[in-house]
CSV table of C-alpha atoms and ligand atoms in Angstrom, one decimal:
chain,number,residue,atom,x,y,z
Q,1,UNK,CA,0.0,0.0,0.0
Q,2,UNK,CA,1.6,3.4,-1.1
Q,3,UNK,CA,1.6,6.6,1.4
Q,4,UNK,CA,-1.7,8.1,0.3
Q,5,UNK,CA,-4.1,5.1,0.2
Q,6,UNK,CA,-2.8,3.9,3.3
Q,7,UNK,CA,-4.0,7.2,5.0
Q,8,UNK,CA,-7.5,6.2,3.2
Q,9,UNK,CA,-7.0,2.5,4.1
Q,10,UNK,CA,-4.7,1.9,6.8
Q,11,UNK,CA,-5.4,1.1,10.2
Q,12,UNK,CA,-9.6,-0.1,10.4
Q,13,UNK,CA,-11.6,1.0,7.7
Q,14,UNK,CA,-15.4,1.2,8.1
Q,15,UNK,CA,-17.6,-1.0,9.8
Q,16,UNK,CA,-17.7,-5.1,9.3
Q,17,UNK,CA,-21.2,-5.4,10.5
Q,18,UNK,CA,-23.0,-2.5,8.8
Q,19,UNK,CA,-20.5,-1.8,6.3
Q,20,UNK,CA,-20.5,1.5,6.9
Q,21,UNK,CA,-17.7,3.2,5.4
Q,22,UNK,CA,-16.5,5.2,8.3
Q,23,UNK,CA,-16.1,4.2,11.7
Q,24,UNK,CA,-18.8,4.3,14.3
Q,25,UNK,CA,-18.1,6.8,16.9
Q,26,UNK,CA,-18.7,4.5,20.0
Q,27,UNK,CA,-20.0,7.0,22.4
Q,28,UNK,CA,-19.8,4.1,25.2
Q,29,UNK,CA,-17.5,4.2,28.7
Q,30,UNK,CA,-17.9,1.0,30.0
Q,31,UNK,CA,-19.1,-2.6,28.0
Q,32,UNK,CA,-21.6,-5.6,28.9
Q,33,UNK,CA,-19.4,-8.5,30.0
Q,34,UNK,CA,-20.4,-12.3,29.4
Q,35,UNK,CA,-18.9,-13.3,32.5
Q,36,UNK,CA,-17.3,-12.3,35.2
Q,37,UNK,CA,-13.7,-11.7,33.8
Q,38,UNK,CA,-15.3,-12.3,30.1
Q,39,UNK,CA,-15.5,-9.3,27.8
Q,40,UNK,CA,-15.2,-8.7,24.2
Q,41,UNK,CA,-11.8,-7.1,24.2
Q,42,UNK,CA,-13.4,-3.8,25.9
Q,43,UNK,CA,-14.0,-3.0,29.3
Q,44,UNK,CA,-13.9,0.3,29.9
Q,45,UNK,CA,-13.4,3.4,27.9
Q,46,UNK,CA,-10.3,4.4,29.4
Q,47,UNK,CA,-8.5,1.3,28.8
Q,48,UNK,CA,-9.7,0.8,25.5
Q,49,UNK,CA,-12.5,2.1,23.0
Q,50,UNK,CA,-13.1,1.0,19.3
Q,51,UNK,CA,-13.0,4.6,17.7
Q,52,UNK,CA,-10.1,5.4,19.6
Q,53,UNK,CA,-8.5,2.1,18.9
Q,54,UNK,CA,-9.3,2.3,14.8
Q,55,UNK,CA,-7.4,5.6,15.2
Q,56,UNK,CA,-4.7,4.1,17.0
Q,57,UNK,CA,-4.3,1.4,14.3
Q,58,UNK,CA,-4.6,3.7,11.9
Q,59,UNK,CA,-1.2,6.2,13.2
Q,60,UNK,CA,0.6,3.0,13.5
Q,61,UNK,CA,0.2,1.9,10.3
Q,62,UNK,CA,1.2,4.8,8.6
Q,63,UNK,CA,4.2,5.7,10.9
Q,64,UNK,CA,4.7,2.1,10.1
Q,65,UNK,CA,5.5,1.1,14.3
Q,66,UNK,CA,4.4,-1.9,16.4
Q,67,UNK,CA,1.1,0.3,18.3
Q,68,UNK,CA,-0.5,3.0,18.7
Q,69,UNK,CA,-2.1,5.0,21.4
Q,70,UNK,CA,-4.4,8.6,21.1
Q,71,UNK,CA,-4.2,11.1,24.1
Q,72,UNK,CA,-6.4,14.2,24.9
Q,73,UNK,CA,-3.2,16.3,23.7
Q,74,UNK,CA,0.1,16.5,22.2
Q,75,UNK,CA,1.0,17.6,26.0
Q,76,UNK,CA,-0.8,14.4,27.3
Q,77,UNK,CA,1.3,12.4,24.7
Q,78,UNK,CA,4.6,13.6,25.8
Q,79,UNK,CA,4.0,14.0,29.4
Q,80,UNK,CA,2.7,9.6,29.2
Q,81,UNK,CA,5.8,9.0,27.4
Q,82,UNK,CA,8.3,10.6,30.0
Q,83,UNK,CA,6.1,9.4,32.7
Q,84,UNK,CA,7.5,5.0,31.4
Q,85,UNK,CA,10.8,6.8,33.3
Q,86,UNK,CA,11.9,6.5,36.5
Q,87,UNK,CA,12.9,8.9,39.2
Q,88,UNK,CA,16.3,10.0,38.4
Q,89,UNK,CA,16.5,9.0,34.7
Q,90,UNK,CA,18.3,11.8,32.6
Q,91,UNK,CA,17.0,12.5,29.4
Q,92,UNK,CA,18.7,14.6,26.6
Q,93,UNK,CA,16.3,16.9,24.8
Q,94,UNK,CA,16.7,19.2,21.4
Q,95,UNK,CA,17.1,22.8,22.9
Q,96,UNK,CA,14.4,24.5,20.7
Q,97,UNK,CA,12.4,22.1,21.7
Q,98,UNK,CA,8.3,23.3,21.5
Q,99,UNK,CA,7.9,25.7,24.6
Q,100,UNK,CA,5.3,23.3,26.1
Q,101,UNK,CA,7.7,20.7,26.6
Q,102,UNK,CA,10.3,22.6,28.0
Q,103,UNK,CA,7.8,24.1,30.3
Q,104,UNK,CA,6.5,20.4,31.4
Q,105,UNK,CA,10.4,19.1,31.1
Q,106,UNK,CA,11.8,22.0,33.4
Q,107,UNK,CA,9.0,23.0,35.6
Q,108,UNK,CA,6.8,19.7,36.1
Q,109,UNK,CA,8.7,16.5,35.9
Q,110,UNK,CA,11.9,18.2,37.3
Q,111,UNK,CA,9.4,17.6,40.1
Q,112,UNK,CA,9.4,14.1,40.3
Q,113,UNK,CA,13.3,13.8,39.7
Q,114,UNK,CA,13.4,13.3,35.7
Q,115,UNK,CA,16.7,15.1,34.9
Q,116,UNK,CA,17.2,16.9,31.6
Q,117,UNK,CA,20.0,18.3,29.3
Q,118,UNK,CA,18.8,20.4,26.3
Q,119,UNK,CA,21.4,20.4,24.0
Q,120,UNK,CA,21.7,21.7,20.1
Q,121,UNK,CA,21.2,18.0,18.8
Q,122,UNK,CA,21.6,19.8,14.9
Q,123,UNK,CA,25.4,19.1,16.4
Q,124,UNK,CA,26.1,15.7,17.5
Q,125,UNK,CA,29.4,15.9,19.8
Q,126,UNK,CA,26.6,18.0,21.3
Q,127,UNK,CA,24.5,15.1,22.3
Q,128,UNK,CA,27.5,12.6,22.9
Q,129,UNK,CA,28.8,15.4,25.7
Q,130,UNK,CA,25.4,15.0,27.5
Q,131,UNK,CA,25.0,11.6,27.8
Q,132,UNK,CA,25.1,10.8,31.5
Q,133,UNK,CA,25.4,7.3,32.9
Q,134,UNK,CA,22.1,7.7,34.0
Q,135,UNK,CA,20.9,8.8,31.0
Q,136,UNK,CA,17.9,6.6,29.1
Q,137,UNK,CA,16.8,8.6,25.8
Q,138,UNK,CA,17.5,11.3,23.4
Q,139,UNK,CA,14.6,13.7,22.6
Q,140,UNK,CA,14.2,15.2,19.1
Q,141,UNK,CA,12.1,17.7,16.9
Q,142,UNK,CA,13.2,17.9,13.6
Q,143,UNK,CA,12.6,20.8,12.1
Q,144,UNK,CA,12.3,22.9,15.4
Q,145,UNK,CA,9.9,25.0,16.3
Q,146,UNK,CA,10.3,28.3,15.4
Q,147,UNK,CA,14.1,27.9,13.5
Q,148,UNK,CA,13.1,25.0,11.3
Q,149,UNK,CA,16.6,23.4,12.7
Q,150,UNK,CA,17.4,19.9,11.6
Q,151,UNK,CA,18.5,16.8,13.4
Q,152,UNK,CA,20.1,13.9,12.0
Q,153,UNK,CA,18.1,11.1,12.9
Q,154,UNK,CA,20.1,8.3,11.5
Q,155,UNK,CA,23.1,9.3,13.2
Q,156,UNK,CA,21.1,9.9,16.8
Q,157,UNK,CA,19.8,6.6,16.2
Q,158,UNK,CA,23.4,5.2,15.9
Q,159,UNK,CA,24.3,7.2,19.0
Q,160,UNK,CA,20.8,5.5,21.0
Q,161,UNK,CA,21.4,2.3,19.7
Q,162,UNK,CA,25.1,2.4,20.8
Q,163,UNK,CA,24.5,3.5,24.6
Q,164,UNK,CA,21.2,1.3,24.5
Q,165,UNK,CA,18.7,4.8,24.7
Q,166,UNK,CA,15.6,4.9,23.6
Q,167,UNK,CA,15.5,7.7,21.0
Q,168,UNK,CA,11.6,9.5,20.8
Q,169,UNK,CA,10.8,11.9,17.8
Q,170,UNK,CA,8.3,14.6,18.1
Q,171,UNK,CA,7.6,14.5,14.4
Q,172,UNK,CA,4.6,17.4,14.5
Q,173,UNK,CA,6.1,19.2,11.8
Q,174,UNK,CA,6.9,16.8,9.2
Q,175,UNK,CA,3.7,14.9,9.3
Q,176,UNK,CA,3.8,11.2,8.4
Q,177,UNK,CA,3.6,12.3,5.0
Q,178,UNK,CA,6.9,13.3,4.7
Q,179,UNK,CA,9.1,11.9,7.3
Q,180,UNK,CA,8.6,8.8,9.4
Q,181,UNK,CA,11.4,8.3,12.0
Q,182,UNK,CA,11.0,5.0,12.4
Q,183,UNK,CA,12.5,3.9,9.2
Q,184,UNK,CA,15.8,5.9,10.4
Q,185,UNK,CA,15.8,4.1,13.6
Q,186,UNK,CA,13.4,6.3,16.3
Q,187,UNK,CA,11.9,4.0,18.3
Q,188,UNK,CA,9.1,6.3,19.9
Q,189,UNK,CA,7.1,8.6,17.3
Q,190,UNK,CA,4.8,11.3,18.8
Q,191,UNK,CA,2.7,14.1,17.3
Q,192,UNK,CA,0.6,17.2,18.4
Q,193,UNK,CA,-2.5,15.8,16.1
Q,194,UNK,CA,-3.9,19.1,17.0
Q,195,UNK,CA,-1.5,20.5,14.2
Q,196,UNK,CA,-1.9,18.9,10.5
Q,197,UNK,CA,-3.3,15.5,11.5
Q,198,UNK,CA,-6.6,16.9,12.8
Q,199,UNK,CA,-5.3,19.7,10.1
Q,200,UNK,CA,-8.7,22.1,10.5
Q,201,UNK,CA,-8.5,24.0,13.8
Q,202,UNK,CA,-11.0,21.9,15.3
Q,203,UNK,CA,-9.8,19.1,17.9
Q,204,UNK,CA,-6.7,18.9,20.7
Q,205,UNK,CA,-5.0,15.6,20.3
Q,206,UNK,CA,-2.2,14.0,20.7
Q,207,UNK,CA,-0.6,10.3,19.5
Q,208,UNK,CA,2.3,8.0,19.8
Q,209,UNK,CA,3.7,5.0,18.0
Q,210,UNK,CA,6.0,2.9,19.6
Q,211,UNK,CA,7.9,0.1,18.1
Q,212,UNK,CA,7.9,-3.1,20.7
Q,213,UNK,CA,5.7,-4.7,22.4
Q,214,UNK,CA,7.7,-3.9,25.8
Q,215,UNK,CA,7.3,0.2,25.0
Q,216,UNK,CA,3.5,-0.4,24.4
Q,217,UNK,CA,2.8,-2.1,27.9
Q,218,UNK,CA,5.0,0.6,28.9
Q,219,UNK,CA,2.9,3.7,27.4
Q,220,UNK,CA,-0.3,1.7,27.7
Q,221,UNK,CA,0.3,1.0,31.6
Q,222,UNK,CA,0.4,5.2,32.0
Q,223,UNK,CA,-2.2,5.6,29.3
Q,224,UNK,CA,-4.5,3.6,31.3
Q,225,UNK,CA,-3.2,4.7,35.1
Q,226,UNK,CA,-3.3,8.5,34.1
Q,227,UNK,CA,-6.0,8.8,32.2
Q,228,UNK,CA,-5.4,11.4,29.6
Q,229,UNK,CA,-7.3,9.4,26.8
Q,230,UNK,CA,-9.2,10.7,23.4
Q,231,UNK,CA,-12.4,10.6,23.1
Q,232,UNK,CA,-14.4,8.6,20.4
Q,233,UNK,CA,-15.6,11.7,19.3
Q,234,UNK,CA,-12.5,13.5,18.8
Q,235,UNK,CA,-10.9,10.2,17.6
Q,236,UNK,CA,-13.3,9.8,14.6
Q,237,UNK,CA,-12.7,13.8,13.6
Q,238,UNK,CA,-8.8,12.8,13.8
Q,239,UNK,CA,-9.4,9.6,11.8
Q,240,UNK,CA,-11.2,12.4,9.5
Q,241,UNK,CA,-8.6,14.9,9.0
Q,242,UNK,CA,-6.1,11.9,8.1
Q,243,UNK,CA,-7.2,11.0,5.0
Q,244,UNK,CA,-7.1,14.3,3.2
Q,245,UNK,CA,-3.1,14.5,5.0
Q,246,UNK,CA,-1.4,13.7,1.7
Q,247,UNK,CA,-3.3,16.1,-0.4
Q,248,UNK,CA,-3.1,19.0,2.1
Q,249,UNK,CA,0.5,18.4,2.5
Q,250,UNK,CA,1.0,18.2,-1.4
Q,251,UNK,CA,-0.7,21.5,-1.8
Q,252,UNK,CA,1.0,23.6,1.0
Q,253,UNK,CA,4.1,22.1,0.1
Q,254,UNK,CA,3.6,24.2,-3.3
Q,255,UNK,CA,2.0,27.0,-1.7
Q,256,UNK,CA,5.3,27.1,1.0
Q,257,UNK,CA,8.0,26.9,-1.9
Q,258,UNK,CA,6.0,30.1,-3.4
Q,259,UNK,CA,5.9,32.0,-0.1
Q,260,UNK,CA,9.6,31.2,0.2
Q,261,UNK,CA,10.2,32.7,-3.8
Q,262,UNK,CA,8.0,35.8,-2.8
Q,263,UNK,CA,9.7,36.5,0.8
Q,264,UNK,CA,13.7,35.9,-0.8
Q,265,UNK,CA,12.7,39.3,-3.0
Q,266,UNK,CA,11.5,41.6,-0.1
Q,267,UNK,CA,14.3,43.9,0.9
Q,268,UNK,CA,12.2,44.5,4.5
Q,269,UNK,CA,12.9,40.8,5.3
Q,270,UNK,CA,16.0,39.0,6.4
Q,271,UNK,CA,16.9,35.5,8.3
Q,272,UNK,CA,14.2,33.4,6.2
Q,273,UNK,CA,14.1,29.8,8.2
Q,274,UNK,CA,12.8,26.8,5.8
Q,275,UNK,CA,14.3,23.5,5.0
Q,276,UNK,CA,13.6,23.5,1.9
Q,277,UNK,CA,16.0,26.8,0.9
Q,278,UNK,CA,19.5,25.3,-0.3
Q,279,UNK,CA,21.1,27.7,2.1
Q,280,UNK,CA,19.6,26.5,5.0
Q,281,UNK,CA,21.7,24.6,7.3
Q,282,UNK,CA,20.2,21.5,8.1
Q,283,UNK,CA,19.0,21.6,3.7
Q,284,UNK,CA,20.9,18.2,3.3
Q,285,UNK,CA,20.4,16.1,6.4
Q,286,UNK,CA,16.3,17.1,5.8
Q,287,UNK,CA,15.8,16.1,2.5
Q,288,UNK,CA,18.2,12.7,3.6
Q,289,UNK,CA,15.3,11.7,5.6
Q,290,UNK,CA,11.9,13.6,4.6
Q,291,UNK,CA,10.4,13.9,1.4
Q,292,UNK,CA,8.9,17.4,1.8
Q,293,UNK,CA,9.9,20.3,3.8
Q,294,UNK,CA,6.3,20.9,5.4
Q,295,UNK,CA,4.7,24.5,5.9
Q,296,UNK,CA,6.5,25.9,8.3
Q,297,UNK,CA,8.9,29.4,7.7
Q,298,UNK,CA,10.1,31.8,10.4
Q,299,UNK,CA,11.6,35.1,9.0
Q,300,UNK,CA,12.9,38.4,10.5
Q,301,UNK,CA,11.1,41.5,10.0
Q,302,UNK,CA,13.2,43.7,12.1
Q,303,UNK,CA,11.7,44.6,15.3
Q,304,UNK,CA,9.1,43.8,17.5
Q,305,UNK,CA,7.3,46.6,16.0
Q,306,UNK,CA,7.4,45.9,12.8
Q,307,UNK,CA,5.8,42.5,13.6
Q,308,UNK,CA,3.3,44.0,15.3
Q,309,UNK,CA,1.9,45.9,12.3
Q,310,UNK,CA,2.3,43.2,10.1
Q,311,UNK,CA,0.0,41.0,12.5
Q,312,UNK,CA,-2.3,43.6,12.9
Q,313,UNK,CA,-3.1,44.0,9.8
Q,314,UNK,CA,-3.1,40.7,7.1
Q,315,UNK,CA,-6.1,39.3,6.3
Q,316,UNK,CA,-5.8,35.9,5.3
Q,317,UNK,CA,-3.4,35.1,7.8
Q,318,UNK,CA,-4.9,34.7,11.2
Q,319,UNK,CA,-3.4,35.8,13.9
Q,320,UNK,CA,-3.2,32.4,16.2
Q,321,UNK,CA,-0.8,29.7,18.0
Q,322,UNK,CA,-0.6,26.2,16.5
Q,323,UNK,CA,0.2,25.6,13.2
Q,324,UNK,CA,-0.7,22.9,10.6
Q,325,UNK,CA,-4.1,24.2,9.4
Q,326,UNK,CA,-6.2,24.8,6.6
Q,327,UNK,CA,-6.2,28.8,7.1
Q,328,UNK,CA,-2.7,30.2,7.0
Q,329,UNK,CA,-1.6,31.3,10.5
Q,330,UNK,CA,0.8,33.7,12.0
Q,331,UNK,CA,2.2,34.2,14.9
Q,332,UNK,CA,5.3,36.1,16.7
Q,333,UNK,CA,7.3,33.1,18.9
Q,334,UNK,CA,9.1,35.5,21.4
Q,335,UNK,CA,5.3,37.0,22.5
Q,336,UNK,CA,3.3,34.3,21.9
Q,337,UNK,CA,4.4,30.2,21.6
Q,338,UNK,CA,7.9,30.9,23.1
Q,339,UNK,CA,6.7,33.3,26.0
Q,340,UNK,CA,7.2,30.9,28.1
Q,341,UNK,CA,10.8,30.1,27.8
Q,342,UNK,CA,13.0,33.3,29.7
Q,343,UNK,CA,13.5,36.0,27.6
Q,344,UNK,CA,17.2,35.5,28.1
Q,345,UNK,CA,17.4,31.8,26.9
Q,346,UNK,CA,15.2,32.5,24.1
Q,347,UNK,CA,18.2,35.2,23.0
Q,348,UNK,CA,20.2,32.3,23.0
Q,349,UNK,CA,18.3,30.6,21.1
Q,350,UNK,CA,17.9,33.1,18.2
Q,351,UNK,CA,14.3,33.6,18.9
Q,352,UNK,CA,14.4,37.2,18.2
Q,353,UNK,CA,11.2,39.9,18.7
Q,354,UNK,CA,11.0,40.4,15.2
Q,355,UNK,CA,11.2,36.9,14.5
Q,356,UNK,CA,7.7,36.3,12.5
Q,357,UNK,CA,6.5,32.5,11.9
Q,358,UNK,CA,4.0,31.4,9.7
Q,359,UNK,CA,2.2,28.3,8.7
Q,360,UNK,CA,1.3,28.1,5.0
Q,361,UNK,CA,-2.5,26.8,4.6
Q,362,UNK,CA,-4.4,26.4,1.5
Q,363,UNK,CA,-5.9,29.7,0.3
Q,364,UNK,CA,-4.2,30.6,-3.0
Q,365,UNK,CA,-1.2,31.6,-2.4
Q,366,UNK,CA,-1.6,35.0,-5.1
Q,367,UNK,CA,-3.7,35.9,-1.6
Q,368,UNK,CA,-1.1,35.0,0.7
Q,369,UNK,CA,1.7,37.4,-1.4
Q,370,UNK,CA,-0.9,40.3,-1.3
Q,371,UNK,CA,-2.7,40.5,2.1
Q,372,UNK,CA,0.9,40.0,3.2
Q,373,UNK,CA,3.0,42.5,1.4
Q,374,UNK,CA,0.1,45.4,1.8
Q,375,UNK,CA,0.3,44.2,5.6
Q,376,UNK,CA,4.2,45.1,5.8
Q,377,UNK,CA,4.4,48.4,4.1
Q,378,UNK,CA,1.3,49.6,5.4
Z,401,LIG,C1,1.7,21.9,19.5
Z,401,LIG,C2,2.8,21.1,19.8
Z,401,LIG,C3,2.9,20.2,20.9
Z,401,LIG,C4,1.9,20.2,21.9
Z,401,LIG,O1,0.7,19.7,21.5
Z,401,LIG,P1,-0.8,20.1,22.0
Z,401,LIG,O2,-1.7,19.3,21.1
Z,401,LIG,O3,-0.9,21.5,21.9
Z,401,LIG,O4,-0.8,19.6,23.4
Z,401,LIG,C5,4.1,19.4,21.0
Z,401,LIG,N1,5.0,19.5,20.0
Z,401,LIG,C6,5.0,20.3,19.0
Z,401,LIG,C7,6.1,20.3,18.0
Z,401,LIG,C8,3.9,21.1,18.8
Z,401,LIG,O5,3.9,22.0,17.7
């Protein structure tokens, strides 16, 4: 099965007994039982539930793992999958990590004795350095959020593989679609399925895929002992979203490579962030292991000021966090996604206040060029 049937096809299609093409939303918390001990393979809605499981088949199948699980959010997702460590586990993490899960990382699970290193992990010798004898996994975005940096997930892998880590991907940005870690040797994959999975601004969710039966009982033991499941009805509205992923993606890829063109000729803007520019940094390693560069591109506008007018007054671009919709979205990182990392670090980290990021959607993209230029020299 090639990459776009299987998001039409993949995981459970439809319904066996009605043959209903898509599948029932089973509004249901808890299930008759035949016997004491005797059910059907459902017992309670937390534990398991058939929409949320045909999802769950459905993400593992095209992230191509072992299983899949569907949390209330991308948050939920991450926080479950640093809760299978123990008190006084070390973890290294990418830097520019998304602010959430430096927030939960540094003020939340520091709590309960996880130990973290964020480290550039665009630079290897970077990682190697932090690897503690406690550590037990390497944490990776690739492309970041807001730089579009790029991590080599081959050569991580190697690195995991070699100090026996288990090496987890937040993949939100690439989608499925283009990049699938697993094949370069991640053996967790999680998403924010609030960003282009769901893909239309309308549900919170989060997913993981792991790759052996010991890391499902793992992530299903906290799945089921803290709770923070998917609905059914969110899961079938995720299921939804999925199987227009390939042609969304296809189209704001174009759309993104236009924006790019349009943006390289404006003398107001400098610093332009996206993959999929040759002099980009991490241009190589990216298209090594993803076969788009996604919709993402941050860009520098010159002050905080100027990225205040421009916000203030596009049209087609709404002004909004997340990313990975239908509608175009803008946002400024060092007010609004990023506010939460200090204002010192985020210096460090090249998030500057004129630093303006943008998620391509699927208006026509003559629109986009417009309502953006008269927006900027307004
Ligand atoms: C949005 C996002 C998250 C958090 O997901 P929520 O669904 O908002 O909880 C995690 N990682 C990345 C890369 C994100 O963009």
């Amino acid at each position: 099965m090639r990459r776009k049937t299987r998001l039409i096809h993949g995981g459970i299609s439809g319904d066996e007994k009605t043959g209903a093409v898509s599948v029932p939303i089973y509004q249901v918390s808890t299930y008759k039982q035949d016997g004491v001990g005797k059910h059907r393979g459902y017992e309670y809605s937390r534990t398991g539930n058939p929409t949320r499981f045909a999802l769950e088949e459905l993400i593992k199948d095209i992230e191509g793992g072992h299983r899949g699980f569907a949390f209330g959010s991308g948050m939920a997702a991450i926080t479950s999958v640093l809760m299978t460590f123990d008190q006084g586990d070390h973890v290294v993490f990418t830097d520019d990590v998304y602010g959430g899960t430096y927030r939960l990382v540094s003020k939340v699970l520091n709590r309960f004795g996880l130990e973290a290193t964020f480290v550039n992990t665009s630079d290897l010798s970077e990682i190697e350095a932090a690897i503690q004898e406690n550590t037990k996994a390497i944490y990776v975005e690739t492309p970041t959020n807001p730089l579009l940096k790029v991590t080599d997930l081959a050569k991580v892998s190697e690195i995991a593989k070699d100090k026996n880590l288990t090496f987890i991907v937040d993949n939100t940005f690439s989608t499925p679609y283009w990049q699938n870690p697993i094949d370069q040797g991640a053996d967790i994959v999680l998403h924010s399925a609030t960003k282009y999975l769901g893909g239309h601004s309308d549900v919170v969710a989060g997913l993981v895929v792991v790759t052996s039966e010991e890391l499902a009982e793992k992530v299903h033991f906290v799945l089921n002992s803290s709770g923070g499941v998917l609905g059914p009805q969110d899961s079938w509205l995720l299921m939804r979203g999925i199987k227009t992923l390939g042609i969304r993606m296809e189209e704001i890829e174009s759309n993104t490579r236009e924006f790019v063109e349009f943006l390289s000729d404006l003398p107001e803007v400098t610093n332009i962030y996206y993959p999929g520019l040759e002099s980009h940094e991490g241009h190589e390693v990216h298209q090594s292991q993803a076969r788009g560069f996604g919709g993402m591109i941050s860009f520098d506008v010159g002050s905080g000021e100027k990225a205040d007018q421009v916000l203030r007054n596009v049209n087609y671009f709404t002004l909004a966090e997340s990313l990975g919709a239908v509608e175009s979205l803008i946002s400024v990182p060092a007010m609004m996604t990023h506010a939460s990392i200090p204002s010192e670090r985020r210096k460090e980290l090249g998030i500057t206040d004129g630093l303006v990021r943008v998620s391509i959607g699927l208006e026509d993209v003559e629109d986009l060029k417009e309502d953006f230029l008269q927006a900027l020299r307004k």
